[in-house]
């Protein structure tokens, strides 16, 4: 798939998508999570790109929701699904499911939905999903304790591109390499020419380092897992609770994650912890060791009587001797003991092993009071401890990164599977909540719904009365006010939209003829002025002409006489709610009769809700089917209505029912009976 051929993908977006391992597969599968990992692409944008790629894959021209009200119905249908997601990802992923007139796309989603409907919507799984999010790529990894070195300017540029997390230096010879080794804990030389050069410090010659960047910067892998640790653990819990087949051994993955700290460092390594603590506590331990020595020496001086002969004192003064000389002469053993105590404390406090000899030199043998450490020796000890700590950390990081790098794809698959499960569970919950079934999408015209209940009504779904309704061709739907005509129209639109999305519908059963466009015109509020009225007529004129053009296109066999079928002919459904409100009733009836006649000739499916059914039939030159939502009567001023339209029935209006009720009362000397005759 050529990336820039996808609608909405320009050169810049294509370049970002190429950063993915397999962008074509992600586009083909509608994999929003993978697409959103591309630089600068949000989940919302990824959903739009995926939708465009799906349309391109199925050669889908789009445009199914051809009017504002049709688009609102789709938005309502989508909301019913997204309201049942746990993760933001699933909500975005569901946006890639849209109504289409292309058979291959409908069947693709139907297969997915049928599988999803078998899922168990266990509350424990939904709870586990609440902590799952798409994996994030950390873009701020920077390592300052090591560098790459090369003599080749071209390789210098390659190194910067391949491993931007570390500094890259150009060196001419071993001397400059040695200088780098004094500034960095680890230097990786990329040139084979440096092999065998003896340089003090951690200098490695690794000509293939650019091919294995994780060996140079294990932090790349470790930071990725540290940042996504909670998400991976949550995905593992989803797999456990939902009993999903995991792409890897979960215990091995979780055990490796236990070795990470939240910053991407290695945890649980006793030797590394010892060295880290020694570096951190060095100054405090040295200070305490000094105090131990001085406390011992002070007590020894206070407890001992020192007698100095006059000639000895004179001799010491003549030679300029001070306290050090007195200590050496009179308290040499006590000073040695004090220094030994300081040395022992420093070694024990820092749990030193290999560097014990260096630590002991921190307190010199020459007597002095107060006892003080050697700054040079302590600095050297700090360098040795820091180098040992960093080298140990790097080695352990490389070992752990090697293990985790092998599980990175599996971890991504683990999270992706959990997120996709949320998509499936949203469909399953939708189907369960609204007693849905998979519809039969046919190549014949019309729609037939049995036991349909609309979840779009402002009442609880349990309180919605089921509706049976079937339409082939064009019809006028009549009925009393508040009898459910608009609700029936909404139900037909919703079932048709969901069917073309490839999803289950809220009905006991449904047959829906495949169409390419849904034209749903909602009720107009108030009479239109002349300009708006003309615009509305033009809209219907264009629709009729467009349907005429599409249905006259020959199919593969050259036949133009049969009903519109197949994607090429693009059949349509037209739903209109009380078009008579746009102008005077008499003119409205004539206009609707003409539109219905034209749509009937072009074998479109159309339902016009109108209170002018009788007038439309009289104005039409051909037979117009009329269905009615029949009112059973009035009880205490409230209508009793049979919600399922009756085929071929011109339903009585509310005024007629009221007049009939009054006529039945037999009052006013037959006045109401005479009025009732006017309705016949």
XYZ file of C-alpha atoms in Angstrom:
680
model
C 0.000 0.000 0.000
C 1.375 3.386 -0.999
C 1.090 5.479 2.159
C 0.435 8.772 0.407
C -2.442 7.202 -1.508
C -4.405 6.976 1.751
C -6.863 9.868 2.158
C -5.546 12.336 4.716
C -1.938 11.141 4.501
C 0.496 13.680 3.074
C 4.253 13.551 2.783
C 4.858 14.570 6.404
C 2.383 12.062 7.828
C 3.727 9.330 5.536
C 7.240 9.989 6.847
C 5.989 9.640 10.414
C 4.183 6.389 9.590
C 7.343 4.945 8.055
C 8.894 5.081 11.522
C 6.622 2.145 12.406
C 7.761 -1.434 11.896
C 4.875 -2.303 9.562
C 2.700 0.738 8.773
C 0.950 -1.018 5.889
C -0.310 -3.778 8.185
C -1.419 -1.227 10.773
C -3.385 0.667 8.123
C -4.865 -2.487 6.655
C -5.995 -3.741 10.088
C -7.247 -0.375 11.296
C -4.741 -0.716 14.145
C -5.178 2.644 15.865
C -2.782 1.745 18.707
C 0.107 1.060 16.334
C -0.626 4.094 14.150
C -0.701 6.329 17.230
C 2.885 5.270 18.027
C 4.105 7.157 14.972
C 5.712 10.499 15.882
C 3.222 13.338 16.155
C 0.101 11.229 15.514
C -2.593 11.240 18.194
C -5.153 8.463 18.683
C -7.870 10.648 17.136
C -5.743 11.339 14.083
C -4.774 7.673 13.894
C -8.474 6.733 13.814
C -9.107 9.131 10.923
C -6.108 7.807 9.008
C -7.208 4.217 9.618
C -10.702 5.049 8.381
C -9.263 6.553 5.215
C -7.058 3.505 4.666
C -10.021 1.161 5.117
C -12.013 3.100 2.536
C -9.099 2.958 0.116
C -8.679 -0.777 0.733
C -12.355 -1.478 -0.065
C -12.644 1.113 -2.823
C -15.337 2.776 -0.733
C -16.391 6.207 -2.042
C -17.965 7.090 1.325
C -20.913 9.450 1.628
C -23.308 6.940 3.202
C -24.706 9.493 5.644
C -25.911 11.942 3.025
C -27.829 14.390 5.244
C -27.411 16.058 8.611
C -30.010 13.849 10.283
C -28.402 10.709 8.836
C -25.079 11.826 10.288
C -26.759 12.407 13.645
C -28.137 8.871 13.618
C -24.637 7.507 12.927
C -23.236 9.662 15.753
C -25.941 8.323 18.069
C -25.184 4.740 17.061
C -21.472 5.280 17.619
C -22.153 6.865 21.019
C -24.147 3.794 22.089
C -20.990 1.770 21.437
C -18.364 4.145 22.810
C -20.385 4.625 26.005
C -19.652 0.951 26.648
C -15.887 1.172 26.288
C -13.492 1.304 29.211
C -10.415 2.690 27.464
C -10.037 5.812 25.370
C -8.323 3.653 22.781
C -11.405 1.490 22.252
C -13.572 4.573 21.755
C -11.184 5.833 19.064
C -10.899 2.388 17.517
C -14.685 2.169 17.177
C -14.577 5.346 15.104
C -13.009 3.274 12.332
C -16.322 1.406 12.066
C -18.594 3.459 9.844
C -21.647 2.738 7.652
C -20.650 1.645 4.178
C -22.428 0.521 1.055
C -19.551 -1.778 0.074
C -20.315 -5.435 0.656
C -16.710 -6.429 1.445
C -16.419 -3.830 4.190
C -19.776 -4.777 5.719
C -18.788 -8.450 5.785
C -15.389 -7.657 7.280
C -16.933 -5.915 10.276
C -19.757 -8.478 10.557
C -17.190 -11.229 11.033
C -15.485 -9.201 13.769
C -18.807 -8.324 15.442
C -20.100 -11.903 15.398
C -16.947 -13.025 17.173
C -17.192 -10.119 19.624
C -20.769 -11.019 20.559
C -19.538 -14.337 21.996
C -17.371 -12.546 24.578
C -18.277 -12.772 28.249
C -18.752 -9.267 29.629
C -17.314 -10.166 33.021
C -17.162 -7.122 35.363
C -13.754 -8.314 36.590
C -12.391 -8.011 33.048
C -13.841 -4.523 32.671
C -12.245 -3.532 35.957
C -8.864 -4.862 34.840
C -9.167 -2.957 31.559
C -9.442 0.374 33.388
C -5.643 0.550 33.832
C -4.736 -0.427 30.267
C -3.480 2.232 27.870
C -1.570 2.090 24.580
C 2.181 1.822 25.051
C 4.080 5.096 24.923
C 7.493 5.621 23.354
C 9.765 7.654 25.660
C 11.458 10.363 23.654
C 13.578 11.890 26.392
C 16.206 9.229 27.065
C 19.633 10.799 27.510
C 22.751 9.018 28.831
C 25.708 11.106 29.996
C 28.056 8.561 31.535
C 29.192 6.987 28.251
C 30.016 8.007 24.706
C 30.765 6.673 21.262
C 34.116 7.401 19.630
C 35.180 7.143 16.002
C 37.846 8.453 13.658
C 35.483 8.455 10.659
C 33.383 11.586 10.045
C 30.806 9.638 8.043
C 30.454 7.087 10.804
C 30.120 9.955 13.252
C 26.950 11.070 11.453
C 25.623 7.503 11.333
C 26.243 7.111 15.061
C 24.386 10.321 15.899
C 21.396 9.131 13.873
C 21.402 5.562 15.192
C 22.067 6.298 18.873
C 21.065 9.891 19.658
C 20.883 9.158 23.391
C 24.675 9.391 23.902
C 27.406 11.789 22.867
C 29.489 10.929 19.817
C 33.085 12.130 19.707
C 35.671 12.213 16.916
C 39.151 11.064 17.991
C 42.356 10.893 15.980
C 44.429 8.534 18.090
C 44.685 6.475 21.269
C 45.755 9.521 23.304
C 42.474 11.310 22.601
C 40.614 8.076 23.313
C 42.361 7.921 26.704
C 41.279 11.497 27.422
C 37.666 10.521 26.769
C 38.044 7.567 29.130
C 38.899 10.018 31.934
C 35.672 11.958 31.271
C 33.214 9.069 30.778
C 32.595 5.891 32.715
C 32.438 3.923 29.485
C 33.739 4.677 26.003
C 32.682 2.554 23.019
C 35.138 2.813 20.139
C 33.556 2.048 16.787
C 36.793 1.543 14.826
C 38.523 -1.817 14.551
C 41.847 0.067 14.517
C 41.576 0.662 18.262
C 41.488 -3.062 19.018
C 44.347 -4.091 21.295
C 45.121 -0.544 22.459
C 45.842 -0.534 26.208
C 43.957 2.368 27.771
C 43.112 2.820 31.424
C 39.377 2.861 32.100
C 36.338 1.114 30.625
C 37.065 1.385 26.901
C 35.420 -1.125 24.563
C 36.029 -1.654 20.887
C 32.689 -2.617 19.307
C 32.609 -2.068 15.523
C 29.045 -3.481 15.323
C 27.623 -1.281 18.079
C 25.450 0.736 15.667
C 23.718 -2.458 14.600
C 22.860 -3.259 18.224
C 21.990 0.108 19.797
C 20.394 -1.533 22.843
C 23.821 -2.877 23.849
C 25.164 0.676 23.933
C 22.065 2.260 25.421
C 20.163 -0.396 27.344
C 18.266 2.547 28.859
C 16.330 2.743 25.594
C 14.662 -0.580 26.327
C 14.572 -0.177 30.086
C 12.977 3.267 29.992
C 10.352 1.989 27.562
C 9.403 -0.799 29.949
C 9.641 1.418 33.040
C 7.292 4.012 31.538
C 4.862 1.311 30.401
C 5.250 -1.028 33.354
C 1.803 -0.390 34.839
C 0.130 -0.717 31.431
C 1.842 -4.020 30.723
C 0.968 -5.363 34.162
C -2.650 -4.295 33.650
C -2.747 -6.018 30.253
C -1.332 -9.169 31.830
C -4.097 -9.036 34.443
C -6.696 -8.685 31.673
C -5.311 -11.801 30.008
C -5.410 -13.661 33.291
C -8.951 -12.664 34.242
C -10.334 -13.063 30.719
C -8.418 -16.307 30.186
C -6.867 -15.028 26.949
C -3.967 -16.755 25.257
C -0.922 -14.569 25.985
C 1.805 -14.066 23.357
C 4.474 -14.835 25.958
C 4.949 -16.392 29.378
C 3.399 -13.843 31.713
C 5.398 -14.913 34.768
C 8.691 -14.457 32.907
C 7.649 -11.007 31.695
C 6.385 -9.873 35.100
C 9.494 -11.227 36.812
C 11.686 -9.178 34.472
C 9.598 -6.080 35.184
C 10.147 -6.605 38.916
C 13.850 -5.937 38.310
C 13.105 -2.408 37.061
C 12.693 0.703 39.148
C 10.363 3.507 38.080
C 13.223 5.469 36.483
C 14.421 2.621 34.300
C 17.237 1.540 36.589
C 17.916 -1.988 37.796
C 16.489 -2.917 41.175
C 17.002 -5.954 43.357
C 20.765 -6.270 42.665
C 22.519 -6.430 46.048
C 25.964 -5.603 44.709
C 24.696 -2.609 42.766
C 22.750 -1.454 45.815
C 25.907 -1.780 47.943
C 27.995 0.286 45.546
C 25.275 2.905 45.146
C 24.924 3.240 48.903
C 28.708 3.476 49.298
C 28.906 6.360 46.827
C 25.987 8.151 48.425
C 27.226 7.648 52.002
C 30.954 8.162 51.449
C 31.230 11.693 52.834
C 29.079 10.898 55.862
C 31.042 7.705 56.569
C 34.392 9.532 56.355
C 33.144 12.231 58.720
C 31.870 9.666 61.197
C 35.138 7.708 60.979
C 37.047 10.885 61.867
C 34.800 11.374 64.881
C 35.356 7.774 66.002
C 39.147 8.245 65.854
C 39.134 11.603 67.578
C 36.763 10.466 70.308
C 39.056 7.515 71.057
C 42.165 9.688 71.051
C 40.565 12.372 73.231
C 39.571 9.819 75.848
C 43.080 8.344 75.821
C 44.679 11.753 76.359
C 42.254 12.639 79.138
C 42.943 9.396 81.005
C 46.737 9.373 80.701
C 49.233 11.395 82.770
C 52.126 12.483 80.643
C 55.354 13.483 82.444
C 58.013 15.338 80.518
C 61.454 16.002 81.974
C 62.569 19.594 81.735
C 65.538 18.756 79.524
C 63.206 16.732 77.243
C 60.730 19.588 77.013
C 63.570 21.998 76.227
C 64.891 19.634 73.565
C 61.435 19.305 71.927
C 60.919 23.050 71.918
C 64.377 23.696 70.463
C 63.611 21.322 67.652
C 60.216 23.042 67.044
C 58.307 19.917 67.900
C 54.579 20.180 68.504
C 51.669 17.970 69.485
C 52.423 15.458 66.727
C 55.805 14.761 68.234
C 54.313 14.439 71.710
C 51.692 12.020 70.357
C 54.300 9.977 68.583
C 56.431 9.791 71.717
C 53.856 9.366 74.425
C 50.637 8.087 72.697
C 51.829 6.282 69.597
C 49.931 3.126 70.405
C 46.707 4.990 71.211
C 46.910 6.971 67.968
C 47.434 3.781 65.986
C 44.395 2.286 67.688
C 42.306 5.382 66.937
C 43.235 5.355 63.265
C 42.482 1.663 63.037
C 39.044 2.292 64.494
C 38.439 4.997 61.858
C 39.550 2.671 59.088
C 37.398 -0.194 60.345
C 34.363 2.053 60.620
C 34.790 3.370 57.075
C 35.184 -0.121 55.637
C 32.243 -1.516 57.606
C 29.939 1.465 57.059
C 30.388 1.293 53.278
C 30.554 -2.520 53.192
C 33.735 -2.239 51.150
C 35.343 -5.254 49.556
C 37.709 -4.810 46.647
C 38.469 -1.210 47.633
C 39.252 -1.825 51.290
C 42.966 -1.082 50.826
C 42.221 2.292 49.265
C 39.779 3.108 52.043
C 42.313 2.336 54.767
C 44.773 4.766 53.228
C 42.224 7.532 53.780
C 43.573 7.897 57.331
C 47.379 8.254 57.386
C 49.737 6.599 59.904
C 51.507 9.858 60.869
C 50.178 11.076 64.242
C 48.063 14.223 64.178
C 45.368 15.737 66.289
C 42.601 16.060 65.405
C 42.676 13.030 63.138
C 41.823 14.063 59.546
C 41.297 12.106 56.354
C 43.371 12.425 53.216
C 41.305 14.340 50.679
C 43.238 12.840 47.771
C 42.650 9.285 48.960
C 38.934 9.892 49.563
C 38.621 11.429 46.102
C 40.331 8.377 44.633
C 37.990 6.096 46.597
C 35.003 8.049 45.302
C 36.217 7.623 41.716
C 36.718 3.887 42.180
C 33.330 3.402 43.816
C 31.555 5.513 41.196
C 33.253 3.678 38.336
C 32.443 0.315 39.895
C 28.842 1.367 40.462
C 28.394 2.667 36.916
C 30.059 -0.350 35.350
C 27.963 -2.712 37.434
C 24.813 -0.759 36.574
C 25.651 -0.760 32.873
C 26.387 -4.469 32.891
C 23.174 -5.272 34.722
C 21.226 -2.911 32.497
C 22.601 -4.635 29.418
C 21.692 -8.047 30.795
C 18.169 -6.984 31.711
C 17.726 -5.026 28.490
C 18.747 -8.103 26.494
C 16.034 -10.106 28.240
C 13.368 -7.441 27.895
C 14.234 -6.585 24.283
C 13.277 -10.126 23.321
C 9.875 -9.592 24.963
C 9.161 -6.108 23.602
C 7.055 -7.262 20.661
C 5.208 -9.685 22.910
C 4.542 -6.928 25.453
C 3.143 -4.716 22.695
C 0.990 -7.593 21.457
C -0.178 -8.207 25.030
C -1.351 -4.609 25.436
C -2.837 -4.430 21.946
C -4.829 -7.602 22.576
C -6.218 -6.169 25.825
C -7.210 -2.936 24.078
C -8.842 -4.832 21.222
C -10.707 -6.907 23.782
C -12.230 -3.669 25.060
C -13.471 -2.973 21.525
C -15.029 -6.417 21.317
C -16.573 -6.141 24.768
C -18.143 -2.800 23.854
C -19.907 -4.504 20.946
C -20.869 -7.451 23.154
C -22.236 -5.131 25.851
C -24.145 -3.134 23.239
C -25.688 -6.339 21.888
C -26.570 -7.559 25.388
C -27.964 -4.249 26.625
C -30.279 -3.795 23.637
C -31.188 -7.425 22.848
C -29.504 -7.215 19.456
C -29.233 -9.692 16.641
C -27.213 -9.725 13.441
C -29.325 -8.482 10.532
C -29.577 -10.026 7.096
C -28.097 -7.539 4.613
C -29.521 -8.416 1.200
C -29.174 -7.208 -2.368
C -32.912 -6.590 -2.647
C -34.553 -3.285 -1.817
C -36.450 -2.466 1.325
C -36.239 -3.078 5.042
C -38.094 -5.444 7.382
C -37.848 -5.222 11.169
C -39.426 -7.583 13.683
C -39.470 -6.757 17.364
C -37.379 -3.636 16.897
C -36.841 -1.349 19.879
C -35.083 1.968 19.604
C -32.478 2.787 22.273
C -32.628 6.432 21.167
C -35.896 7.174 22.984
C -35.952 9.192 26.202
C -37.227 6.262 28.231
C -35.548 3.196 29.646
C -34.955 0.539 27.024
C -37.041 -1.956 28.997
C -40.035 0.379 28.652
C -39.788 0.645 24.847
C -42.568 -1.170 23.009
C -41.343 -3.449 20.195
C -42.198 -2.477 16.621
C -42.687 -4.624 13.533
C -42.374 -2.790 10.245
C -41.497 -3.693 6.676
C -41.204 -1.421 3.635
C -40.430 -2.254 0.029
C -40.381 0.629 -2.404
C -41.996 3.910 -1.345
C -44.670 4.494 1.267
C -46.364 7.180 3.332
C -46.481 6.561 7.060
C -49.558 8.091 8.674
C -50.692 8.259 12.261
C -51.786 10.368 15.191
C -49.622 12.946 16.867
C -47.261 11.377 19.428
C -48.124 7.993 18.010
C -44.517 7.080 17.270
C -44.075 7.960 13.589
C -40.788 9.820 14.081
C -39.586 7.127 16.479
C -40.328 4.507 13.833
C -38.418 6.520 11.262
C -35.487 6.778 13.696
C -35.644 3.029 14.286
C -35.519 2.315 10.539
C -32.590 4.736 10.161
C -30.731 3.235 13.126
C -31.229 -0.366 12.017
C -30.169 0.552 8.481
C -27.088 2.411 9.730
C -25.979 -0.332 12.124
C -26.531 -2.967 9.444
C -24.256 -1.102 7.063
C -21.686 -0.701 9.833
C -21.630 -4.502 10.030
C -23.000 -4.446 13.588
C -25.923 -6.086 15.391
C -29.257 -4.252 15.532
C -31.801 -3.833 18.372
C -34.443 -6.184 16.995
C -35.536 -9.785 17.130
C -34.734 -10.015 13.425
C -34.075 -7.620 10.565
C -33.639 -7.703 6.815
C -32.029 -4.637 5.257
C -31.469 -4.084 1.568
C -27.941 -2.861 0.944
C -27.809 0.814 0.022
C -25.056 3.303 -0.640
C -26.636 6.421 0.809
C -29.091 7.216 3.566
C -31.009 10.469 3.075
C -32.885 11.312 6.260
C -34.668 14.674 6.368
C -35.856 15.679 9.812
C -38.978 17.681 10.478
C -38.645 21.342 9.561
C -39.610 23.808 12.259
C -42.061 26.273 10.717
C -42.930 27.252 7.152
C -39.934 28.090 4.990
C -39.572 31.400 3.170
C -39.466 31.375 -0.609
C -35.694 31.074 -0.845
C -35.419 28.235 1.648
C -38.384 26.481 0.060
C -36.703 26.648 -3.353
C -33.447 25.296 -1.883
C -35.322 22.367 -0.345
C -36.993 21.552 -3.651
C -33.647 21.720 -5.423
C -32.229 19.283 -2.901
C -34.961 16.762 -3.626
C -34.676 17.441 -7.335
C -30.977 16.710 -7.250
C -31.604 13.560 -5.237
C -34.184 12.228 -7.683
C -32.001 13.086 -10.666
C -28.987 11.498 -8.987
C -30.894 8.314 -8.183
C -32.155 8.253 -11.762
C -28.600 8.560 -13.068
C -27.238 5.834 -10.809
C -29.984 3.349 -11.484
C -29.681 3.824 -15.241
C -26.043 2.716 -15.226
C -25.793 -0.786 -16.724
C -24.575 -3.548 -14.467
C -22.054 -6.175 -15.540
C -24.609 -7.803 -17.825
C -25.761 -4.539 -19.402
C -29.249 -4.776 -17.814
C -30.782 -1.445 -16.741
C -34.345 -2.594 -16.141
C -33.942 -4.429 -12.864
C -33.795 -2.914 -9.386
C -30.662 -1.113 -8.372
C -28.151 -3.563 -6.947
C -24.459 -3.691 -6.271
C -22.021 -0.958 -5.404
C -21.863 0.506 -8.906
C -25.560 1.373 -8.996
C -25.532 2.826 -5.473
C -29.167 2.420 -4.350
C -30.461 4.830 -1.720
C -32.936 5.041 1.136
C -34.916 8.249 1.687
C -36.596 8.997 5.014
C -38.589 12.231 5.372
C -40.421 13.499 8.442
C -43.433 15.775 7.758
C -42.238 17.584 4.669
C -45.627 19.352 4.589
C -44.352 21.805 7.183
C -42.253 23.576 4.535
C -45.238 25.262 2.845
C -49.043 25.243 2.497
C -50.663 21.818 3.068
C -52.293 21.640 -0.392
C -49.039 22.361 -2.210
C -47.095 20.071 0.119
C -49.276 17.095 -0.752
C -48.735 17.637 -4.479
C -44.969 18.045 -4.022
C -44.649 14.913 -1.899
C -46.751 12.926 -4.363
C -44.401 13.931 -7.174
C -41.262 13.097 -5.207
C -42.641 9.710 -4.165
C -43.627 8.909 -7.739
C -40.126 9.749 -8.983
C -38.448 7.704 -6.255
C -40.805 4.803 -6.903
C -39.970 4.806 -10.608
C -36.298 4.693 -9.705
C -36.863 1.799 -7.286
C -35.539 3.599 -4.233
C -36.675 2.752 -0.721
C -38.504 5.702 0.819
C -40.678 6.401 3.860
C -42.436 9.766 4.125
C -44.093 10.543 7.460
C -47.071 12.814 6.820
C -50.455 13.855 8.119
C -51.483 14.435 4.477
C -51.507 10.786 3.425
C -55.020 10.989 1.953
C -54.177 14.171 0.025
C -50.933 12.667 -1.272
C -52.732 9.596 -2.531
C -55.310 11.753 -4.305
C -52.605 13.948 -5.858
C -50.498 11.032 -7.095
C -50.858 9.630 -10.613
C -49.877 6.163 -9.404
C -50.792 4.060 -6.414
C -48.888 5.186 -3.319
C -48.618 2.731 -0.457
C -49.898 4.109 2.835
C -49.150 2.566 6.222
C -50.593 3.704 9.509
C -49.738 3.739 13.176
C -53.226 3.071 14.410
C -54.646 4.620 17.545
C -56.955 2.316 19.436
C -58.762 5.209 21.025
C -58.706 7.662 23.898
C -58.702 6.769 27.559
C -58.870 9.601 30.086
C -57.594 11.964 27.428
C -54.575 9.752 26.629
C -54.004 8.005 23.308
C -53.790 4.241 23.184
C -51.585 3.391 20.192
C -50.555 0.224 18.391
C -46.886 1.123 17.781
C -46.317 -1.229 14.847
C -47.509 0.365 11.584
C -50.323 -1.439 9.818
C -49.697 -2.047 6.118
C -52.168 -0.380 3.781
C -53.895 1.426 6.626
C -54.641 5.161 6.544
C -54.405 5.950 10.235
C -56.922 8.290 11.773
C -55.781 11.627 13.110
C -56.076 12.784 16.692
C -58.910 15.262 15.862
C -60.866 12.454 14.211
C -60.510 10.294 17.320
C -61.757 13.099 19.546
C -64.769 13.777 17.274
C -65.501 10.053 17.187
C -65.446 9.882 20.977
C -67.867 12.810 21.213
C -70.123 11.293 18.536
C -70.252 8.044 20.468
C -71.454 9.987 23.493
C -74.560 10.895 21.460
C -74.649 14.518 22.558
C -75.467 17.769 20.694
C -78.195 16.244 18.479
C -75.855 14.542 15.994
C -73.562 17.503 15.531
C -70.495 15.362 16.220
C -71.781 12.612 13.977
C -72.026 15.102 11.131
C -68.470 16.253 11.839
C -67.275 12.664 11.846
C -68.705 12.140 8.363
C -66.405 14.883 7.098
C -63.418 12.621 7.830
C -64.697 9.833 5.564
